[in-house]
Amino acid sequence: MNNGKNDNIRKYLENIAIVLIVFSGIANIILSMPYAPIFFQNIGRYYTSLNHSNIEVYGLLRRIIGFILLFVAHGLYKRMRLAWLIAIISISVSVSLHFIRLNNFINPMVFGEILIIATLIFCQSNFRRKSDAVSVKKALLLASGSILLVLTNSAVGFLSIKEHYSGIKDFAGSFVHSVKILFFIDTTAVATSRIGVIYTDMTIIFNWLFIIFALFYVLRPIIYNPIITKYDKDRVFKLVSKHGQNPMAYLALENDKKYFFSDKATGVIAFAVVADVAVVCGDIICTAEDAPIFLAEFMGFCKENNYAIMLINITNKFLELYQAMGFDYTKYGEDACFLLADYNLIGGKVAKVRAAINHANKAGITVLEYKPKENKDLSLEREIEKVSHEWLASKRSGELAFMLGGIGLADPYERRFFIAKAANGEVLGFVVFVPYAEKTAYLTDVTRRKNDAPQGVIEKLIYDGFMVFKEEGAIWGSLGLVPLANVSEENAKAKLTTKLFEYIYEHLNDVYGFKQLHHAKEKYAPTDWQARYLAYYPKMFTPQLAYAIVKVQNPKGILDYVLPILKKKNQGDQDGD
């Protein structure tokens, strides 16, 4: 009981300290400004008489400390260890600056910052979350490059209007002046005209915007945003190509993913963090032999960061392992799959698709495969993007992410692009397929068409694509998941999550068209409906996990589904009146 009370006291003190850090950051920035309000200038009576250059250095350090404290406040709220360390160092420097500058040490800001340091040290055991692995060296190089670019640009600008200043004669002089302007807001080179004054003021503003930009990149590890490099992407591509048995595996290459690489096994986990839940896209990507070690390592990482874990749209390959490692699971839906050797357009079940394709053929629609790695066609890509924008504009909700890929023309890797064209050459639609299971199977990932495209465009694209893969020796084709379809399993104990999913599937189709999606895929007559699951740790399906599922797939959240319905209903009521 006492331990729980002590923990609450610690959290209360920590949150007070974080609020004080925000105020300290703002105060440091304001006090560093050369044209501070009179109220702050009056504080100057406590300060010693220092020479001008020392005052400039003092102001520079205060500004940097102020911005750093504002940046790390969020990391402290999330109890990040690196944020804690940077805050301790920054506030210690701030206190030291007070002692150096003040005649009289009786200053509220000094006492406030000493209190912050004491609180952070007292509660240090609670700040244990690790930052994502990131190359700080690369971040520093990026920040340094940005600052150098700003300095050079400013120097060229000052030199080009040197007649408006006294003291600038050559590029070296203008560059030195740029350094003084950027770091010390030193206007020693006196502007001799209105143009010079305006340019100096604007340079100070824009240069400090770039300082903030540079600090942001240096401090990115604290706010969960690892810098994903081309090397990382290529590494993930190789792992996905070799070990990606889940149709979702290729989506690890999308830009909305973070990566967890193992120190002890060869593999990768593609995930995102939502509401302190590490949401994993599909299964872990590794060999069956390495899977127990790899999963245990990832669970340790999540435990250190106080993350719950949610694996979405997983197959049954590692299901027993997940259970053995303490996960619970529930069926999440079914994947419409096609054994390509057996798939054709014969029979009543596929009559609608056959009729649609016949209609497209009579309209003179042709399908071709676009291979951007072999012969890039920028004109064709612009038409593809135009179709995509028109399709997105017609949707009532925002573009879904995480479990759906993008077009991927910038970095195609092994994506396959099939384009439907009218008889006059106009692009009517396209489908992007992604491989899995070492290119023995393909997922229909992105399907888009023009609003006025003739019937059968998408059906012809998908069927023709499947037939090409069949000729190449691929075994499976997939139309992807139908969420919440047939979630009850024979001989399986009825779970609360199962009942919840069944209720959503039956009664909330206005929010998301589960049944419509099932019908749209069922008409293709899949040869197999393969079960897909959710696995979660700890073993309790909470509202936090439910929120994470929705939010990770639609960054706009549940309101993006609900608001169009309310708007439509309101419009209907008005029309009725």
XYZ file of C-alpha atoms in Angstrom:
577
model
C 0.000 0.000 0.000
C 2.832 2.375 0.959
C 4.702 1.484 -2.246
C 1.692 2.452 -4.340
C 1.362 5.730 -2.436
C 5.062 6.463 -2.891
C 4.794 5.762 -6.629
C 1.898 8.225 -6.929
C 3.903 10.874 -5.066
C 6.864 10.305 -7.371
C 4.688 10.623 -10.488
C 3.122 13.794 -9.085
C 6.574 15.302 -8.436
C 7.810 14.221 -11.868
C 4.891 15.903 -13.631
C 5.423 19.113 -11.645
C 9.091 19.039 -12.651
C 8.171 18.574 -16.311
C 5.812 21.584 -16.201
C 8.561 23.653 -14.567
C 10.971 22.553 -17.305
C 8.595 23.923 -19.941
C 8.397 27.246 -18.110
C 12.196 27.245 -17.683
C 12.661 26.681 -21.421
C 10.336 29.556 -22.294
C 11.989 31.840 -19.716
C 15.477 31.032 -21.031
C 14.433 31.891 -24.577
C 12.784 35.173 -23.556
C 15.684 36.270 -21.335
C 18.135 35.594 -24.172
C 16.417 37.934 -26.605
C 18.235 41.249 -27.309
C 14.975 43.192 -27.225
C 13.376 41.653 -24.133
C 10.337 43.393 -22.613
C 10.990 46.074 -20.006
C 9.877 43.702 -17.230
C 12.714 41.348 -18.057
C 15.191 44.165 -18.658
C 14.602 45.310 -15.063
C 16.039 42.006 -13.900
C 19.317 43.354 -15.293
C 20.019 45.196 -12.029
C 21.000 41.821 -10.567
C 23.573 41.207 -13.307
C 27.271 42.056 -13.274
C 28.805 44.276 -15.894
C 30.195 41.932 -18.512
C 31.715 42.913 -21.823
C 29.592 42.794 -24.941
C 31.011 39.510 -26.334
C 30.331 37.671 -23.044
C 26.743 38.899 -23.044
C 26.356 37.555 -26.600
C 27.692 34.105 -25.615
C 25.435 34.133 -22.540
C 22.383 34.848 -24.717
C 23.336 32.162 -27.230
C 23.642 29.487 -24.535
C 20.344 30.524 -22.948
C 18.522 30.271 -26.292
C 19.913 26.819 -27.030
C 19.113 25.578 -23.513
C 15.598 26.976 -23.783
C 14.855 25.163 -27.038
C 16.418 21.920 -25.769
C 14.236 21.980 -22.638
C 11.100 22.483 -24.715
C 12.072 19.607 -27.020
C 12.835 17.129 -24.226
C 9.688 17.874 -22.174
C 7.638 15.369 -24.194
C 10.358 12.755 -23.828
C 10.361 13.304 -20.070
C 6.593 12.875 -19.961
C 7.122 9.510 -21.670
C 9.854 8.754 -19.075
C 12.668 8.494 -21.633
C 16.095 7.936 -20.066
C 17.964 9.979 -22.677
C 15.553 12.895 -22.188
C 16.203 12.720 -18.431
C 19.980 12.885 -18.968
C 19.807 15.812 -21.411
C 17.442 17.701 -19.081
C 19.806 17.253 -16.105
C 22.791 18.511 -18.124
C 20.904 21.458 -19.680
C 19.401 22.691 -16.413
C 22.777 22.334 -14.658
C 24.338 24.558 -17.335
C 21.454 27.027 -16.913
C 22.034 27.204 -13.147
C 25.755 27.705 -13.735
C 25.010 30.596 -16.094
C 22.926 32.243 -13.370
C 25.786 31.922 -10.879
C 28.297 33.332 -13.375
C 26.093 36.264 -14.342
C 24.473 37.244 -11.043
C 25.783 39.447 -8.244
C 22.916 38.367 -6.051
C 22.177 34.614 -6.048
C 18.675 35.161 -4.611
C 16.738 34.548 -7.808
C 13.499 32.553 -8.156
C 14.675 30.925 -11.395
C 17.804 29.510 -9.718
C 15.780 27.935 -6.918
C 13.213 26.583 -9.409
C 15.867 24.939 -11.572
C 17.693 23.466 -8.550
C 14.345 22.004 -7.442
C 13.883 20.480 -10.920
C 17.332 18.837 -10.777
C 16.682 17.465 -7.288
C 13.296 16.054 -8.345
C 14.684 14.407 -11.473
C 17.533 12.805 -9.519
C 15.138 11.628 -6.796
C 12.859 10.016 -9.404
C 15.583 8.802 -11.778
C 14.531 5.134 -11.505
C 11.221 5.932 -13.247
C 12.974 7.337 -16.340
C 14.006 4.010 -17.847
C 12.556 3.928 -21.338
C 15.167 3.498 -24.043
C 15.117 5.532 -27.233
C 14.858 3.805 -30.575
C 18.209 2.832 -32.063
C 19.340 5.756 -34.209
C 22.612 7.110 -35.548
C 23.227 10.339 -33.630
C 26.341 10.829 -35.746
C 24.203 11.005 -38.887
C 21.786 13.366 -37.154
C 24.637 15.677 -36.124
C 26.037 15.640 -39.661
C 22.609 16.550 -41.033
C 22.228 19.382 -38.515
C 25.750 20.656 -39.193
C 25.136 20.580 -42.930
C 21.924 22.580 -42.499
C 23.703 25.227 -40.392
C 26.580 25.490 -42.884
C 24.079 25.937 -45.720
C 22.315 28.712 -43.792
C 25.592 30.495 -43.026
C 26.714 30.332 -46.653
C 23.364 31.574 -47.905
C 23.402 34.485 -45.431
C 26.992 35.372 -46.356
C 26.142 35.507 -50.054
C 23.144 37.692 -49.239
C 25.158 40.166 -47.127
C 27.874 40.339 -49.768
C 25.350 41.010 -52.537
C 24.080 44.133 -50.696
C 27.322 45.118 -48.937
C 26.777 48.760 -49.934
C 24.003 48.850 -47.334
C 26.430 47.954 -44.503
C 29.572 49.349 -42.982
C 32.241 46.743 -42.252
C 31.505 44.189 -44.995
C 34.044 44.249 -47.849
C 34.518 40.629 -49.012
C 33.064 37.119 -48.660
C 35.201 36.309 -45.611
C 33.867 39.382 -43.847
C 30.272 38.627 -44.791
C 30.655 34.987 -43.622
C 32.037 36.117 -40.246
C 29.112 38.511 -39.952
C 26.721 35.628 -40.771
C 28.228 33.590 -37.933
C 27.786 36.502 -35.530
C 24.212 37.016 -36.676
C 23.324 33.322 -36.359
C 24.923 32.526 -33.022
C 25.165 35.854 -31.198
C 22.603 38.129 -32.913
C 25.530 40.563 -33.192
C 24.855 43.491 -35.513
C 28.389 44.978 -35.384
C 28.297 45.527 -39.124
C 25.962 48.496 -38.929
C 23.217 48.726 -41.505
C 23.416 52.062 -43.290
C 19.973 51.891 -44.930
C 16.445 50.666 -44.367
C 17.120 47.735 -46.709
C 20.077 46.647 -44.575
C 18.024 46.786 -41.356
C 15.180 44.735 -42.861
C 17.560 42.133 -44.317
C 19.386 41.795 -40.976
C 16.159 41.291 -39.030
C 14.834 38.745 -41.527
C 18.155 36.884 -41.503
C 18.039 36.594 -37.696
C 14.495 35.172 -37.839
C 15.167 32.648 -40.609
C 18.521 31.590 -39.197
C 16.976 30.775 -35.840
C 14.247 28.795 -37.513
C 17.037 26.663 -38.946
C 18.687 26.393 -35.518
C 15.410 24.934 -34.223
C 15.294 22.619 -37.237
C 18.843 21.417 -36.482
C 18.063 20.832 -32.798
C 14.993 18.851 -33.781
C 17.081 16.431 -35.853
C 19.731 16.066 -33.170
C 17.048 15.314 -30.570
C 14.906 13.048 -32.762
C 15.866 9.884 -30.855
C 14.052 11.289 -27.810
C 10.721 11.596 -29.591
C 10.574 8.079 -31.024
C 11.441 8.969 -34.597
C 14.437 6.934 -35.725
C 16.150 8.091 -38.890
C 15.465 5.344 -41.436
C 18.315 5.167 -43.921
C 18.534 3.605 -47.379
C 20.768 0.970 -45.787
C 17.991 0.099 -43.315
C 15.426 -0.205 -46.114
C 17.715 -2.416 -48.207
C 18.386 -4.590 -45.160
C 14.650 -4.953 -44.528
C 14.061 -5.734 -48.217
C 16.519 -8.633 -48.097
C 14.937 -10.030 -44.929
C 11.405 -9.674 -46.310
C 12.404 -11.326 -49.594
C 13.919 -14.309 -47.784
C 11.717 -14.789 -44.706
C 8.464 -12.911 -45.429
C 5.850 -15.689 -45.463
C 2.988 -13.388 -44.411
C 1.234 -11.441 -47.235
C 1.756 -8.338 -45.065
C 5.544 -8.787 -44.967
C 6.281 -6.501 -47.920
C 4.509 -3.613 -46.186
C 7.499 -3.439 -43.846
C 9.065 -1.292 -46.587
C 6.446 1.444 -46.231
C 7.536 4.730 -44.632
C 5.086 4.500 -41.715
C 7.072 1.670 -40.090
C 9.809 1.588 -37.466
C 12.208 -1.337 -37.336
C 13.417 -3.631 -34.596
C 16.550 -5.580 -35.527
C 17.767 -8.413 -33.357
C 21.217 -8.561 -31.767
C 21.060 -12.353 -31.489
C 19.124 -13.503 -34.553
C 18.630 -12.531 -38.180
C 15.273 -10.835 -38.565
C 13.205 -7.668 -38.438
C 9.929 -6.537 -36.912
C 8.060 -3.672 -38.572
C 5.982 -1.747 -36.068
C 4.505 1.589 -35.037
C 3.863 2.978 -31.568
C 0.297 4.127 -30.831
C -0.872 5.005 -27.310
C 2.018 3.040 -25.789
C 1.185 -0.021 -27.893
C 3.819 -1.474 -30.231
C 1.599 -2.424 -33.188
C 3.331 -4.981 -35.431
C 2.465 -5.300 -39.113
C 1.898 -9.010 -39.617
C 4.201 -11.673 -38.208
C 7.769 -11.387 -37.044
C 10.081 -11.763 -40.053
C 12.731 -14.410 -39.365
C 13.390 -18.136 -39.554
C 11.401 -20.581 -37.430
C 14.619 -21.533 -35.622
C 15.412 -17.942 -34.606
C 11.813 -16.974 -33.824
C 11.797 -17.767 -30.054
C 15.011 -15.807 -29.409
C 13.932 -12.941 -31.657
C 10.460 -12.615 -30.138
C 11.860 -12.745 -26.591
C 14.277 -9.943 -27.469
C 11.476 -7.786 -28.883
C 9.331 -8.446 -25.805
C 12.252 -7.324 -23.632
C 12.529 -4.112 -25.667
C 8.800 -3.442 -25.227
C 8.941 -4.197 -21.499
C 11.770 -1.685 -21.024
C 9.674 0.934 -22.806
C 6.415 -0.054 -21.078
C 4.725 -0.942 -24.377
C 1.897 -3.407 -24.789
C 2.261 -5.510 -27.967
C -0.278 -6.074 -30.721
C 0.446 -8.172 -33.832
C -2.155 -7.514 -36.545
C -3.127 -9.825 -39.409
C -0.887 -12.759 -38.547
C -0.936 -16.241 -40.053
C -0.953 -19.480 -38.082
C 2.782 -20.137 -38.667
C 3.968 -18.703 -35.347
C 0.646 -18.911 -33.491
C 1.798 -21.664 -31.124
C 4.994 -19.719 -30.373
C 3.029 -16.565 -29.539
C 0.879 -18.551 -27.127
C 3.924 -20.190 -25.531
C 5.473 -16.732 -25.002
C 2.425 -15.477 -23.091
C 0.319 -13.878 -25.845
C -3.391 -14.350 -26.247
C -4.889 -14.390 -29.716
C -8.199 -14.117 -31.493
C -9.299 -14.573 -35.067
C -9.404 -11.220 -36.852
C -10.824 -12.138 -40.242
C -10.099 -14.085 -43.407
C -7.786 -13.594 -46.363
C -9.234 -14.226 -49.831
C -6.629 -16.523 -51.430
C -6.372 -18.257 -54.794
C -4.493 -21.430 -55.622
C -3.457 -20.177 -59.055
C -3.114 -23.637 -60.618
C -6.846 -24.218 -59.990
C -8.134 -20.701 -60.645
C -10.089 -19.801 -63.794
C -13.266 -18.020 -64.893
C -15.355 -21.163 -65.317
C -18.495 -21.703 -63.222
C -21.384 -19.827 -61.702
C -19.523 -18.574 -58.639
C -17.309 -16.345 -60.752
C -20.041 -15.286 -63.189
C -20.027 -11.609 -62.124
C -16.288 -11.291 -62.578
C -16.437 -13.093 -65.936
C -19.183 -10.750 -67.142
C -17.267 -7.675 -65.965
C -14.090 -8.805 -67.748
C -16.039 -9.522 -70.940
C -17.471 -6.010 -70.757
C -13.979 -4.556 -70.388
C -12.697 -6.608 -73.325
C -15.547 -5.420 -75.564
C -14.729 -1.834 -74.592
C -11.226 -2.337 -75.965
C -9.504 -2.140 -72.556
C -6.013 -3.638 -72.448
C -3.740 -4.456 -69.526
C 0.021 -4.018 -69.555
C 2.707 -4.427 -66.923
C 4.744 -1.323 -66.186
C 8.315 -2.050 -65.070
C 9.803 1.209 -63.713
C 13.155 -0.382 -62.859
C 13.653 -1.399 -66.495
C 12.165 1.530 -68.369
C 10.954 4.466 -66.301
C 8.131 6.455 -67.923
C 7.495 9.728 -66.065
C 4.514 10.582 -68.267
C 2.818 7.283 -67.420
C 3.617 7.738 -63.726
C 1.940 11.156 -63.766
C -1.199 9.529 -65.194
C -1.052 6.859 -62.470
C -0.766 9.548 -59.789
C -3.670 11.439 -61.341
C -5.895 8.336 -61.150
C -4.817 7.824 -57.551
C -5.624 11.416 -56.531
C -9.064 11.205 -58.174
C -9.790 7.926 -56.386
C -8.706 9.294 -52.996
C -10.759 12.458 -53.467
C -13.887 10.358 -54.000
C -13.483 8.482 -50.703
C -15.542 9.587 -47.738
C -12.694 8.876 -45.296
C -8.942 9.413 -45.403
C -6.396 7.082 -46.988
C -5.753 3.993 -44.890
C -2.213 3.091 -43.943
C -0.026 0.580 -42.105
C -1.842 -2.564 -43.337
C -2.153 -1.157 -46.866
C 0.762 -0.049 -48.993
C 1.330 3.023 -51.109
C 1.881 3.058 -54.853
C 5.648 2.832 -54.352
C 6.834 4.259 -57.672
C 9.718 6.130 -56.013
C 11.182 2.912 -54.537
C 9.508 0.049 -56.384
C 11.774 -2.775 -55.176
C 9.898 -5.916 -56.402
C 6.404 -4.413 -56.668
C 4.490 -5.328 -59.816
C 2.455 -2.586 -61.553
C -0.389 -3.528 -63.897
C -2.034 -0.693 -65.853
C -5.423 -0.693 -67.622
C -5.688 1.503 -70.703
C -8.599 2.499 -72.914
C -8.456 2.060 -76.689
C -7.255 5.689 -76.984
C -4.376 5.071 -74.552
C -5.949 6.766 -71.521
C -5.007 5.223 -68.163
C -8.224 3.998 -66.540
C -6.876 2.218 -63.472
C -4.023 0.251 -61.990
C -3.211 -2.476 -59.483
C -0.018 -2.845 -57.460
C 0.890 -6.393 -56.423
C 3.533 -7.202 -53.807
C 5.311 -10.563 -53.485
C 5.595 -12.795 -50.439
C 6.820 -16.325 -49.655
C 9.930 -15.811 -51.825
C 7.863 -14.629 -54.802
C 5.770 -17.801 -54.893
C 2.737 -15.676 -54.000
C 1.425 -12.170 -54.679
C -0.864 -9.885 -52.686
C -3.208 -7.458 -54.444
C -2.140 -4.430 -52.428
C -3.327 -1.227 -54.168
C -6.343 -1.087 -56.535
C -7.482 2.229 -58.016
C -9.479 3.388 -61.031
C -10.983 6.516 -62.520
C -14.485 7.346 -61.354
C -15.859 7.111 -64.917
C -13.894 3.989 -65.872
C -15.970 1.296 -67.642
C -17.153 -1.743 -65.731
C -14.584 -4.514 -65.426
C -11.362 -2.468 -65.218
C -10.292 -3.695 -61.760
C -11.543 -7.249 -62.380
C -9.511 -7.495 -65.594
C -6.422 -6.047 -63.918
C -6.535 -8.548 -61.054
C -7.292 -11.599 -63.209
C -4.672 -10.759 -65.839
C -2.122 -10.150 -63.095
C -2.887 -13.512 -61.475
C -2.537 -15.279 -64.819
C 0.883 -13.706 -65.420
C 2.042 -14.886 -61.994
C 0.603 -18.345 -62.685
C 2.639 -18.605 -65.900
C 5.751 -17.563 -63.963
C 5.243 -20.438 -61.520
C 3.694 -18.588 -58.562
C 1.473 -20.738 -56.353
C -0.816 -18.276 -54.562
C -2.610 -15.039 -55.272
C -4.334 -12.990 -52.551
C -6.909 -10.222 -52.464
C -6.034 -9.498 -48.833
C -7.924 -9.449 -45.573
C -11.624 -9.067 -44.921
C -11.553 -7.821 -41.305
C -13.898 -9.489 -38.793
C -15.311 -11.973 -41.327
C -16.173 -15.416 -39.879
C -14.271 -14.834 -36.650
C -15.934 -17.750 -34.836
C -13.912 -20.956 -35.094
C -15.118 -24.512 -34.583
C -13.923 -26.194 -31.392
C -12.623 -22.852 -30.119
C -13.749 -21.328 -26.847
C -15.949 -18.278 -27.387
C -14.058 -15.162 -26.338
C -15.323 -11.731 -25.467
C -13.247 -10.316 -28.345
C -14.914 -12.747 -30.760
C -18.362 -11.632 -29.668
C -17.313 -7.998 -29.925
C -15.945 -8.492 -33.446
C -19.106 -10.336 -34.518
C -21.268 -7.491 -33.229
C -19.161 -4.884 -35.082
C -19.287 -6.926 -38.285
C -23.071 -7.275 -38.148
C -24.098 -3.822 -36.912
C -21.412 -1.223 -37.760
C -21.164 -1.529 -41.526
C -22.032 2.145 -41.882
C -18.763 2.929 -40.092
C -16.671 0.531 -42.178
C -18.083 -1.636 -44.962
C -17.031 -5.055 -43.644
C -19.820 -6.947 -45.401
C -19.460 -4.967 -48.615
C -15.736 -5.742 -48.671
C -16.441 -9.450 -48.120
C -18.976 -9.455 -50.942
C -16.568 -7.620 -53.279
C -13.885 -10.273 -52.755
C -16.245 -13.237 -52.611
C -17.402 -12.596 -56.181
C -13.899 -13.579 -57.397
C -14.573 -17.079 -55.962
C -11.411 -17.532 -53.873
C -10.216 -21.134 -53.698
C -9.263 -20.642 -50.021
C -10.358 -18.397 -47.181
C -7.318 -18.383 -44.879
C -7.714 -17.393 -41.240
C -5.875 -14.325 -39.929
C -5.409 -13.451 -36.272
C -4.527 -10.793 -33.729
C -2.025 -11.652 -30.993
C -1.592 -9.393 -27.998
C 0.480 -9.144 -24.843
C -0.447 -8.940 -21.989
C -3.377 -11.357 -22.282
C -6.179 -8.827 -22.096
C -7.853 -7.087 -24.994
C -8.218 -3.532 -23.676
C -9.753 -0.331 -25.102
C -6.156 0.846 -25.520
C -5.486 -2.015 -27.958
C -8.757 -1.391 -29.803
C -7.846 2.281 -30.181
C -4.371 1.344 -31.439
C -5.844 -0.917 -34.153
C -8.027 1.901 -35.490
C -5.504 4.711 -35.089
C -2.553 2.926 -36.680
C -4.573 2.185 -39.831
C -6.230 5.591 -40.032
C -4.206 8.432 -38.428
C -7.387 10.547 -38.330
C -8.938 8.015 -35.963
C -12.496 6.800 -35.473
C -13.940 10.268 -36.161
C -12.829 9.959 -39.781
C -15.303 7.065 -40.115
C -18.085 8.508 -37.976
C -18.205 12.155 -39.155
C -19.100 11.357 -42.810
C -21.962 9.190 -41.553
C -23.245 11.947 -39.277
C -22.873 14.482 -42.079
C -24.777 12.209 -44.453
C -27.512 11.613 -41.887
C -27.789 15.343 -41.200
C -28.013 16.031 -44.926
C -30.762 13.407 -45.215
C -32.713 15.007 -42.361
C -32.444 18.408 -44.051
C -33.597 16.969 -47.378
C -36.543 15.338 -45.559
C -37.528 18.689 -44.084
